[in-house]
Amino acid sequence: MKNFILIGKNADNNLIISKKNISRKHAKISKIEDGQFLIEDFSTNGTYINEKRIKKFLLKKEDKLFLADYEIKTNFILELFSNDFFKKNKNVNYESLKKQIEFTEKFFLLKEVYEKYQNDKKKKLSGSAWKKTGFRAALALIPLVGNALGIMASGNNAKQREELMALNDQFKIDYVCPKCKMFLGDLPWQGIKNQKKCRACKTKWEL
Ligand SMILES: [Zn+2]
């Protein structure tokens, strides 16, 4: 297992940052005992932790890390150590890695979007339809966004119908691929995650 990474402008670094103020060999992050990480600076323009210039420092995932004037996402980089990312990918461009990280972060936020939608839907449907059919039976009747409206319409008043429609419309706007914006369908987030990538634009959800 690789226990350190080199960061800098040169192509032989593990994390390559092609920016003006980054040195050819800028810094090194090493995994030392019991899950601690040491960062060492070799640069001209400096390495900054929480706005203080450092030479050697025990890095924590919540630290704000800047190489010269360039910010590095500490928590993600430290996590990449634990899944052997740098063993599988020896020389990675940080700019493209950052894009993937941001995409992955947005994708993980969709879990909440899905759960909130399900909860809101349950709340909205907790009126007359529940009393008639019972909680479980009613749930079984609404597996799909499209069907739900048709089935529930008979049992609900106009206001409830309108609220449900607004909820579904918003869900179709929010529950989309962070890149191509395709609606992911009324599938639980875990199921979407298991598909590994977006069916439309093929972007992978995770690294
Ligand atoms: Zn997509």
XYZ file of C-alpha atoms and ligand atoms in Angstrom:
208
model
C 0.000 0.000 0.000
C 1.282 3.424 -0.985
C 1.698 5.566 2.116
C 2.695 8.913 0.660
C 1.871 11.149 -2.292
C 3.903 13.858 -3.960
C 2.163 16.996 -5.104
C 3.416 19.527 -7.636
C 3.574 20.798 -11.185
C 5.815 18.061 -12.609
C 4.175 15.144 -14.436
C 5.836 12.584 -12.147
C 3.919 13.802 -9.074
C 1.025 11.700 -7.830
C -1.152 14.770 -7.727
C -0.330 17.130 -10.575
C -1.348 20.765 -10.287
C -0.560 22.839 -13.363
C -0.845 26.280 -11.828
C 1.472 29.265 -11.975
C 2.364 29.512 -8.277
C 2.738 25.786 -7.648
C 6.318 24.483 -7.472
C 7.524 21.577 -9.588
C 7.802 19.579 -6.381
C 5.546 21.386 -3.932
C 4.582 19.116 -1.026
C 4.330 15.571 0.228
C 1.558 13.998 2.294
C 2.473 10.822 4.170
C 0.280 8.433 6.064
C 2.032 7.772 9.338
C 0.998 5.542 12.210
C -2.587 5.242 13.521
C -4.207 7.058 10.633
C -2.314 10.319 11.025
C -1.122 12.324 8.063
C 1.987 14.435 7.796
C 2.338 17.181 5.216
C 5.761 18.545 4.281
C 6.435 21.623 2.186
C 9.253 21.889 -0.381
C 7.965 24.884 -2.292
C 8.920 28.466 -3.056
C 5.481 29.965 -2.548
C 4.564 28.013 0.536
C 2.022 25.609 1.995
C -0.663 27.016 4.271
C -2.806 25.253 6.862
C -5.680 27.330 8.195
C -3.926 30.425 6.820
C -0.596 29.727 8.566
C 2.505 28.933 6.547
C 3.940 25.547 7.555
C 6.972 23.377 6.780
C 5.769 20.208 8.504
C 2.306 19.686 9.938
C 0.005 16.893 11.107
C -2.878 17.235 8.689
C -6.497 16.605 9.666
C -9.388 16.277 7.260
C -11.051 19.467 8.513
C -7.923 21.575 7.914
C -8.042 24.235 5.234
C -5.099 23.496 2.949
C -3.619 25.887 0.407
C -0.608 25.255 -1.798
C 0.465 28.835 -2.552
C -2.896 30.438 -3.500
C -4.484 27.171 -4.577
C -6.933 25.327 -2.335
C -6.852 21.546 -1.967
C -9.826 19.596 -0.651
C -8.155 18.002 2.358
C -10.940 15.633 3.389
C -11.173 14.052 -0.027
C -7.438 13.688 -0.512
C -7.064 11.985 2.876
C -9.933 9.660 2.085
C -8.256 8.687 -1.180
C -5.454 7.166 0.881
C -7.835 4.728 2.511
C -9.308 3.351 -0.707
C -5.909 2.874 -2.339
C -6.747 5.422 -5.013
C -3.136 6.488 -5.475
C -2.039 2.890 -5.864
C -4.414 2.415 -8.783
C -3.877 5.907 -10.215
C -0.235 6.923 -10.028
C -0.298 10.378 -11.629
C -3.557 12.271 -11.390
C -4.363 15.762 -12.534
C -5.931 17.593 -9.604
C -8.182 19.786 -11.778
C -9.943 16.780 -13.307
C -9.984 15.003 -9.966
C -11.629 18.067 -8.429
C -14.335 18.079 -11.085
C -15.087 14.437 -10.334
C -15.073 15.147 -6.582
C -17.550 17.992 -6.989
C -19.772 15.827 -9.178
C -19.650 12.986 -6.632
C -20.494 15.367 -3.796
C -23.525 16.656 -5.688
C -24.589 13.111 -6.462
C -24.468 12.146 -2.766
C -26.697 15.114 -1.901
C -29.405 13.540 -4.053
C -29.876 10.891 -1.359
C -31.474 13.560 0.815
C -33.545 14.861 -2.084
C -35.021 11.406 -2.602
C -35.696 10.779 1.098
C -37.280 14.190 1.575
C -39.525 13.614 -1.427
C -40.681 10.279 -0.061
C -41.386 11.780 3.360
C -43.221 14.789 1.957
C -45.287 12.511 -0.256
C -46.204 10.340 2.719
C -47.242 13.408 4.702
C -49.367 14.778 1.883
C -51.052 11.441 1.418
C -51.711 10.926 5.091
C -55.255 12.265 4.786
C -58.347 10.564 3.399
C -56.581 7.989 1.246
C -54.748 6.562 4.243
C -57.951 6.153 6.250
C -59.671 4.291 3.443
C -56.917 1.987 2.342
C -54.499 1.790 5.240
C -50.894 2.930 5.264
C -49.261 -0.100 3.661
C -51.903 -0.625 1.017
C -51.737 3.011 0.005
C -47.960 2.870 -0.245
C -48.216 -0.143 -2.509
C -50.520 1.833 -4.779
C -47.988 4.560 -5.446
C -44.800 3.030 -6.753
C -44.413 5.524 -9.578
C -44.613 9.282 -9.770
C -46.895 9.195 -12.786
C -49.259 6.574 -11.434
C -49.521 8.133 -8.031
C -51.438 11.127 -9.276
C -53.970 9.105 -11.229
C -54.659 6.670 -8.452
C -54.797 9.191 -5.661
C -56.856 11.703 -7.581
C -60.130 9.901 -6.902
C -59.613 9.891 -3.157
C -58.170 13.364 -2.719
C -59.523 16.819 -2.803
C -58.310 19.399 -5.302
C -55.895 21.095 -2.918
C -54.161 17.857 -2.046
C -53.902 17.002 -5.726
C -52.342 20.338 -6.503
C -49.815 19.997 -3.695
C -48.868 16.528 -4.837
C -48.397 17.734 -8.378
C -46.186 20.593 -7.224
C -44.181 18.126 -5.132
C -43.720 15.805 -8.096
C -42.781 18.664 -10.403
C -40.134 19.870 -7.961
C -38.816 16.335 -7.552
C -38.371 16.075 -11.327
C -36.316 19.277 -11.226
C -34.197 18.300 -8.213
C -33.621 14.577 -8.657
C -31.447 14.842 -11.742
C -27.925 13.948 -12.858
C -25.683 16.787 -11.591
C -24.029 16.978 -15.001
C -26.561 16.420 -17.791
C -29.676 17.138 -15.665
C -31.544 14.041 -16.780
C -34.354 13.090 -14.353
C -33.246 9.935 -12.558
C -36.766 8.526 -12.253
C -38.635 7.480 -9.152
C -35.899 5.037 -8.156
C -34.400 4.982 -4.656
C -31.024 6.703 -4.496
C -29.244 3.473 -3.568
C -30.520 1.865 -6.759
C -29.230 4.749 -8.848
C -25.884 4.534 -7.045
C -25.674 0.819 -7.848
C -25.923 1.668 -11.558
C -22.423 3.201 -11.102
C -22.927 5.930 -13.708
C -25.452 8.196 -15.372
C -27.385 6.313 -18.052
C -27.535 9.390 -20.243
C -24.113 11.071 -20.060
C -22.197 8.036 -18.683
C -20.428 10.074 -15.997
C -19.409 7.833 -13.102
C -21.014 8.707 -9.758
C -17.848 7.880 -7.830
C -14.101 7.843 -8.394
Zn -25.852 12.577 -16.722
